[in-house]
Every structure is written in C-alpha cells, then in structure tokens.
C-alpha cells in the first residue's frame, strides 16, 4: 500500500504524513529532506545550487545520515533545495531511492507514506492513495514562521512569506516534475485543524480499502 502526499511548502503534508504512518504502521519518507540535504551539501561546500555540476555531485555523495540532519530547516537550505530540485539529473539520482523505499518499505512494513511534490505524479503514479494538501499562502507562512520560532531559529514573517511564494513559483513552473495536483484528492487545510484533516483522510482511506 502506497500513500502519496503532495503539495506546496508548509501546507501540512508532513504532519499528516506522520500521523498516517503512525496510524497504519507504515514506513515514512519525507522526500523534501532528500532535496534539502542535497541543497545543504552544495551550500556547505561553497557551491552554487543552481549549477548542474555542483548539485549533481552533491546528490551522488548523499548518504542516509545527512538526510536525518537537524540543519535542514533554515530558509537558505529550503531555497537551495528548490534550486537543486529543478535540475533533471538531480531528480533522476533521487528517484530510484524513493521508488525502492515505496516498493520495499524498510522494517518489513506493509506500506509506505511518501510526502513531497511529485510523488503521485512521477515517483509513484500507481499509488493506492493520492492526496494534494494545500492552504492559502499567508496561512502557510504563519505556520512555518511559528515552526521556525519553536525550533529556536530566527524568523521574520514577511521574509518567510516571500520565501515560500518564490519557492512555490519555482516548484510549479519548473520543466521537470512540476508541483501539480494531477488526479489526487485536493484538500485545503487553511481553515481545518490537523485532527480534522487526519480524520477526513483516515476515513477516506479506510472506506476505499474495505
Ligand atoms: O517543508 P516544505 O514543504 O517547505 O518543503 P520540503 O517538502 O522539505 O521540500 C523542499 C524543496 O524540495 C521543495 O521546495 C521542492 O523544490 C523540493 N522537493 C521536490 O522538488 N520534490 C519532492 N518530492 C520534495 C521536495
């Protein structure tokens, strides 16, 4: 069983994916971490995340420890992530890892939840459940701002909003694997609590699998 959760920045994908994985006892892969880790490696090495050679080298060097790093949530890394993510060769390197994870979830789990931008459209087009989680930009920026502050990171709301809007625009308009809903069930979480969203999706999945 594969559950694909896509959507723009800070829409609530991660929270929902985590709750679904816990509830169904499935493996969880936050694919944004892969792109963030590649972006982080490039920035750390003093490279240019928009340059194919720099980004590809970082993608090829990526190891599992770097994906778990706590340093992936700065706005600089988010911006670098979306730049490396627009490079087709980088996406290609990360594709096999994501598909293997979905096909053979670690820990012998019966299913996998993957969240990202192109899971339902490119990585796992045959996913059993496809969700597209969205919310108004101001709401998403407010949530991300709060999240960053709670992590003890410096954050200014206008800068967060601008960064999210610029990144969404880049993710939507890139040529390879652009962010789009495709045939997924689209849920706007702007005026819903995480509990409400989770319950809606849980019922939807249970209805479809019984
Ligand atoms: O946490 P947030 O929603 O802000 O972003 P993320 O999911 O960690 O993804 C960071 C960046 O990686 C995105 O802006 C995309 O450019 C890229 N990404 C992608 O292209 N494809 C994915 N499947 C996941 C992330």
mmCIF file of C-alpha atoms and ligand atoms in Angstrom:
data_model
loop_
_atom_site.group_PDB
_atom_site.id
_atom_site.type_symbol
_atom_site.label_atom_id
_atom_site.label_comp_id
_atom_site.label_asym_id
_atom_site.label_seq_id
_atom_site.Cartn_x
_atom_site.Cartn_y
_atom_site.Cartn_z
ATOM 1 C CA UNK A 1 0.000 0.000 0.000
ATOM 2 C CA UNK A 2 1.457 3.369 -1.028
ATOM 3 C CA UNK A 3 0.104 6.731 0.164
ATOM 4 C CA UNK A 4 1.339 9.785 -1.773
ATOM 5 C CA UNK A 5 1.062 13.186 -0.072
ATOM 6 C CA UNK A 6 1.982 16.167 -2.252
ATOM 7 C CA UNK A 7 1.519 19.914 -2.011
ATOM 8 C CA UNK A 8 3.206 23.314 -1.704
ATOM 9 C CA UNK A 9 5.514 24.459 1.105
ATOM 10 C CA UNK A 10 4.262 24.286 4.699
ATOM 11 C CA UNK A 11 0.763 23.129 3.742
ATOM 12 C CA UNK A 12 0.637 20.454 6.443
ATOM 13 C CA UNK A 13 1.881 17.483 4.392
ATOM 14 C CA UNK A 14 4.497 16.458 6.938
ATOM 15 C CA UNK A 15 2.113 16.494 9.899
ATOM 16 C CA UNK A 16 -0.486 14.483 8.017
ATOM 17 C CA UNK A 17 2.048 12.000 6.581
ATOM 18 C CA UNK A 18 3.495 11.347 10.044
ATOM 19 C CA UNK A 19 0.072 10.706 11.555
ATOM 20 C CA UNK A 20 -0.937 8.392 8.721
ATOM 21 C CA UNK A 21 2.304 6.414 9.002
ATOM 22 C CA UNK A 22 1.833 6.007 12.759
ATOM 23 C CA UNK A 23 -1.842 5.079 12.460
ATOM 24 C CA UNK A 24 -1.370 2.450 9.729
ATOM 25 C CA UNK A 25 2.108 1.382 10.942
ATOM 26 C CA UNK A 26 3.650 2.243 7.568
ATOM 27 C CA UNK A 27 7.180 3.447 6.766
ATOM 28 C CA UNK A 28 7.506 7.210 6.248
ATOM 29 C CA UNK A 29 9.701 9.119 3.804
ATOM 30 C CA UNK A 30 9.779 12.924 3.806
ATOM 31 C CA UNK A 31 11.242 13.333 0.296
ATOM 32 C CA UNK A 32 11.792 17.071 0.867
ATOM 33 C CA UNK A 33 14.629 16.033 3.174
ATOM 34 C CA UNK A 34 16.460 14.471 0.209
ATOM 35 C CA UNK A 35 16.399 17.746 -1.734
ATOM 36 C CA UNK A 36 17.158 19.772 1.383
ATOM 37 C CA UNK A 37 20.172 17.547 2.162
ATOM 38 C CA UNK A 38 21.499 17.985 -1.392
ATOM 39 C CA UNK A 39 20.984 21.768 -1.171
ATOM 40 C CA UNK A 40 22.704 21.812 2.221
ATOM 41 C CA UNK A 41 25.723 19.898 0.902
ATOM 42 C CA UNK A 42 26.117 22.322 -2.010
ATOM 43 C CA UNK A 43 25.846 25.423 0.187
ATOM 44 C CA UNK A 44 28.261 23.936 2.763
ATOM 45 C CA UNK A 45 30.835 23.237 0.054
ATOM 46 C CA UNK A 46 30.556 26.832 -1.169
ATOM 47 C CA UNK A 47 28.940 25.702 -4.438
ATOM 48 C CA UNK A 48 26.048 27.092 -6.451
ATOM 49 C CA UNK A 49 22.778 25.116 -6.037
ATOM 50 C CA UNK A 50 21.566 26.275 -9.458
ATOM 51 C CA UNK A 51 24.649 24.805 -11.157
ATOM 52 C CA UNK A 52 24.189 21.284 -12.507
ATOM 53 C CA UNK A 53 27.735 20.030 -11.757
ATOM 54 C CA UNK A 54 27.699 21.227 -8.141
ATOM 55 C CA UNK A 55 24.195 19.895 -7.447
ATOM 56 C CA UNK A 56 24.728 16.553 -9.170
ATOM 57 C CA UNK A 57 27.979 15.900 -7.309
ATOM 58 C CA UNK A 58 26.183 16.548 -4.012
ATOM 59 C CA UNK A 59 23.278 14.257 -4.965
ATOM 60 C CA UNK A 60 25.701 11.455 -5.797
ATOM 61 C CA UNK A 61 27.540 11.898 -2.480
ATOM 62 C CA UNK A 62 24.375 11.909 -0.364
ATOM 63 C CA UNK A 63 24.263 9.377 2.487
ATOM 64 C CA UNK A 64 21.405 8.433 4.862
ATOM 65 C CA UNK A 65 22.948 10.270 7.836
ATOM 66 C CA UNK A 66 22.724 13.601 6.016
ATOM 67 C CA UNK A 67 19.000 13.139 5.378
ATOM 68 C CA UNK A 68 18.418 12.984 9.142
ATOM 69 C CA UNK A 69 20.421 16.144 9.899
ATOM 70 C CA UNK A 70 18.780 18.786 12.100
ATOM 71 C CA UNK A 71 20.272 21.576 9.982
ATOM 72 C CA UNK A 72 17.889 21.210 7.048
ATOM 73 C CA UNK A 73 15.204 23.660 8.122
ATOM 74 C CA UNK A 74 16.768 27.065 7.507
ATOM 75 C CA UNK A 75 15.327 29.253 4.746
ATOM 76 C CA UNK A 76 18.717 29.193 2.971
ATOM 77 C CA UNK A 77 18.601 25.421 2.753
ATOM 78 C CA UNK A 78 14.930 25.468 1.635
ATOM 79 C CA UNK A 79 15.804 27.854 -1.172
ATOM 80 C CA UNK A 80 18.862 25.795 -2.204
ATOM 81 C CA UNK A 81 16.665 22.650 -2.129
ATOM 82 C CA UNK A 82 14.219 24.064 -4.628
ATOM 83 C CA UNK A 83 17.081 25.151 -6.894
ATOM 84 C CA UNK A 84 18.725 21.710 -6.986
ATOM 85 C CA UNK A 85 15.246 20.172 -7.353
ATOM 86 C CA UNK A 86 14.777 21.923 -10.707
ATOM 87 C CA UNK A 87 17.765 20.056 -12.192
ATOM 88 C CA UNK A 88 16.615 16.873 -14.003
ATOM 89 C CA UNK A 89 19.849 14.917 -13.341
ATOM 90 C CA UNK A 90 19.487 15.515 -9.582
ATOM 91 C CA UNK A 91 15.873 14.282 -9.592
ATOM 92 C CA UNK A 92 16.945 11.195 -11.531
ATOM 93 C CA UNK A 93 19.574 10.265 -8.911
ATOM 94 C CA UNK A 94 16.980 10.552 -6.120
ATOM 95 C CA UNK A 95 14.224 8.723 -7.994
ATOM 96 C CA UNK A 96 15.481 5.129 -7.524
ATOM 97 C CA UNK A 97 15.895 5.616 -3.781
ATOM 98 C CA UNK A 98 12.306 6.889 -3.463
ATOM 99 C CA UNK A 99 10.844 4.107 -5.605
ATOM 100 C CA UNK A 100 12.782 1.404 -3.728
ATOM 101 C CA UNK A 101 11.515 2.819 -0.442
ATOM 102 C CA UNK A 102 7.909 2.731 -1.691
ATOM 103 C CA UNK A 103 8.179 -0.753 -3.207
ATOM 104 C CA UNK A 104 10.066 -2.334 -0.300
ATOM 105 C CA UNK A 105 9.336 -0.264 2.805
ATOM 106 C CA UNK A 106 12.091 -0.599 5.424
ATOM 107 C CA UNK A 107 11.393 -2.630 8.544
ATOM 108 C CA UNK A 108 9.171 -5.026 6.576
ATOM 109 C CA UNK A 109 6.219 -2.624 6.906
ATOM 110 C CA UNK A 110 3.071 -3.352 4.895
ATOM 111 C CA UNK A 111 3.010 0.088 3.324
ATOM 112 C CA UNK A 112 4.738 3.413 2.840
ATOM 113 C CA UNK A 113 3.749 7.063 3.104
ATOM 114 C CA UNK A 114 5.826 9.443 0.971
ATOM 115 C CA UNK A 115 5.399 13.200 1.076
ATOM 116 C CA UNK A 116 6.768 15.685 -1.438
ATOM 117 C CA UNK A 117 5.888 17.472 -4.672
ATOM 118 C CA UNK A 118 5.750 14.769 -7.371
ATOM 119 C CA UNK A 119 5.016 11.534 -5.515
ATOM 120 C CA UNK A 120 1.565 10.934 -7.044
ATOM 121 C CA UNK A 121 2.516 12.271 -10.461
ATOM 122 C CA UNK A 122 6.046 10.907 -11.104
ATOM 123 C CA UNK A 123 7.604 8.837 -8.289
ATOM 124 C CA UNK A 124 4.609 6.570 -7.603
ATOM 125 C CA UNK A 125 1.927 7.267 -10.226
ATOM 126 C CA UNK A 126 0.260 3.982 -9.217
ATOM 127 C CA UNK A 127 -0.001 4.888 -5.519
ATOM 128 C CA UNK A 128 -3.166 3.479 -3.905
ATOM 129 C CA UNK A 129 -3.997 6.823 -2.292
ATOM 130 C CA UNK A 130 -3.040 10.229 -3.656
ATOM 131 C CA UNK A 131 -3.549 13.415 -1.659
ATOM 132 C CA UNK A 132 -2.760 17.013 -2.550
ATOM 133 C CA UNK A 133 -2.568 19.152 0.580
ATOM 134 C CA UNK A 134 -2.760 22.886 0.195
ATOM 135 C CA UNK A 135 -3.576 26.108 2.111
ATOM 136 C CA UNK A 136 -3.570 29.843 1.457
ATOM 137 C CA UNK A 137 -0.015 31.290 1.290
ATOM 138 C CA UNK A 138 -0.499 33.600 4.321
ATOM 139 C CA UNK A 139 -1.652 30.674 6.436
ATOM 140 C CA UNK A 140 1.258 28.521 5.325
ATOM 141 C CA UNK A 141 3.745 31.318 6.052
ATOM 142 C CA UNK A 142 2.226 31.822 9.508
ATOM 143 C CA UNK A 143 2.558 28.117 10.290
ATOM 144 C CA UNK A 144 6.160 27.940 9.030
ATOM 145 C CA UNK A 145 7.085 31.108 10.950
ATOM 146 C CA UNK A 146 5.728 29.570 14.162
ATOM 147 C CA UNK A 147 7.510 26.268 13.451
ATOM 148 C CA UNK A 148 10.861 28.025 12.939
ATOM 149 C CA UNK A 149 10.419 30.075 16.117
ATOM 150 C CA UNK A 150 9.591 26.918 18.068
ATOM 151 C CA UNK A 151 12.832 25.383 16.780
ATOM 152 C CA UNK A 152 14.653 28.413 18.174
ATOM 153 C CA UNK A 153 15.575 29.672 14.693
ATOM 154 C CA UNK A 154 15.458 33.320 13.699
ATOM 155 C CA UNK A 155 12.359 34.034 11.610
ATOM 156 C CA UNK A 156 10.535 37.087 10.247
ATOM 157 C CA UNK A 157 7.016 36.605 8.886
ATOM 158 C CA UNK A 158 7.356 38.802 5.731
ATOM 159 C CA UNK A 159 10.603 37.053 4.762
ATOM 160 C CA UNK A 160 9.046 33.617 5.314
ATOM 161 C CA UNK A 161 6.028 34.539 3.168
ATOM 162 C CA UNK A 162 8.274 35.852 0.380
ATOM 163 C CA UNK A 163 10.492 32.748 0.506
ATOM 164 C CA UNK A 164 7.512 30.378 0.385
ATOM 165 C CA UNK A 165 5.910 32.224 -2.531
ATOM 166 C CA UNK A 166 9.165 32.312 -4.519
ATOM 167 C CA UNK A 167 9.819 28.620 -3.870
ATOM 168 C CA UNK A 168 6.233 27.609 -4.808
ATOM 169 C CA UNK A 169 6.525 29.556 -8.028
ATOM 170 C CA UNK A 170 9.812 27.827 -8.889
ATOM 171 C CA UNK A 171 8.391 24.392 -7.946
ATOM 172 C CA UNK A 172 5.224 24.960 -10.041
ATOM 173 C CA UNK A 173 6.894 26.297 -13.156
ATOM 174 C CA UNK A 174 9.981 24.083 -13.476
ATOM 175 C CA UNK A 175 10.073 21.818 -16.506
ATOM 176 C CA UNK A 176 10.785 18.579 -14.709
ATOM 177 C CA UNK A 177 8.224 17.171 -12.243
ATOM 178 C CA UNK A 178 6.427 20.452 -11.533
ATOM 179 C CA UNK A 179 4.221 20.704 -8.473
ATOM 180 C CA UNK A 180 0.644 19.886 -9.507
ATOM 181 C CA UNK A 181 -2.349 18.048 -8.091
ATOM 182 C CA UNK A 182 -2.911 15.692 -11.033
ATOM 183 C CA UNK A 183 -5.570 13.123 -10.109
ATOM 184 C CA UNK A 184 -5.028 13.449 -6.339
ATOM 185 C CA UNK A 185 -7.742 14.339 -3.834
ATOM 186 C CA UNK A 186 -7.189 18.037 -3.129
ATOM 187 C CA UNK A 187 -7.667 19.220 0.453
ATOM 188 C CA UNK A 188 -7.401 22.866 1.511
ATOM 189 C CA UNK A 189 -6.276 22.871 5.153
ATOM 190 C CA UNK A 190 -6.470 26.680 5.651
ATOM 191 C CA UNK A 191 -9.461 26.505 7.991
ATOM 192 C CA UNK A 192 -9.005 22.979 9.337
ATOM 193 C CA UNK A 193 -7.152 21.642 12.342
ATOM 194 C CA UNK A 194 -4.574 18.837 11.907
ATOM 195 C CA UNK A 195 -7.047 16.499 13.691
ATOM 196 C CA UNK A 196 -9.851 17.318 11.227
ATOM 197 C CA UNK A 197 -7.596 16.731 8.211
ATOM 198 C CA UNK A 198 -6.297 13.461 9.631
ATOM 199 C CA UNK A 199 -9.815 12.174 10.375
ATOM 200 C CA UNK A 200 -11.051 13.090 6.870
ATOM 201 C CA UNK A 201 -8.155 11.235 5.260
ATOM 202 C CA UNK A 202 -8.268 8.237 7.608
ATOM 203 C CA UNK A 203 -11.971 7.719 6.813
ATOM 204 C CA UNK A 204 -11.310 8.134 3.083
ATOM 205 C CA UNK A 205 -8.536 5.508 3.145
ATOM 206 C CA UNK A 206 -10.471 3.048 5.308
ATOM 207 C CA UNK A 207 -13.561 3.385 3.086
ATOM 208 C CA UNK A 208 -11.518 2.708 -0.011
ATOM 209 C CA UNK A 209 -9.618 -0.265 1.383
ATOM 210 C CA UNK A 210 -12.616 -2.134 2.872
HETATM 211 O O1 LIG B 1 8.813 21.599 4.226
HETATM 212 P P1 LIG B 1 8.426 22.268 2.942
HETATM 213 O O2 LIG B 1 7.060 21.874 2.480
HETATM 214 O O3 LIG B 1 8.633 23.744 2.963
HETATM 215 O O4 LIG B 1 9.478 21.769 1.836
HETATM 216 P P2 LIG B 1 10.062 20.316 1.611
HETATM 217 O O5 LIG B 1 8.960 19.330 1.417
HETATM 218 O O6 LIG B 1 11.073 19.996 2.665
HETATM 219 O O7 LIG B 1 10.812 20.487 0.178
HETATM 220 C C1 LIG B 1 11.868 21.401 -0.024
HETATM 221 C C2 LIG B 1 12.022 21.615 -1.525
HETATM 222 O O8 LIG B 1 12.437 20.375 -2.124
HETATM 223 C C3 LIG B 1 10.749 21.998 -2.271
HETATM 224 O O9 LIG B 1 10.528 23.383 -2.338
HETATM 225 C C4 LIG B 1 10.959 21.400 -3.668
HETATM 226 O O10 LIG B 1 11.656 22.264 -4.511
HETATM 227 C C5 LIG B 1 11.852 20.190 -3.401
HETATM 228 N N1 LIG B 1 11.118 18.919 -3.479
HETATM 229 C C6 LIG B 1 10.844 18.398 -4.727
HETATM 230 O O11 LIG B 1 11.141 19.014 -5.740
HETATM 231 N N2 LIG B 1 10.250 17.179 -4.849
HETATM 232 C C7 LIG B 1 9.895 16.481 -3.763
HETATM 233 N N3 LIG B 1 9.321 15.280 -3.911
HETATM 234 C C8 LIG B 1 10.115 17.008 -2.479
HETATM 235 C C9 LIG B 1 10.727 18.238 -2.358
#
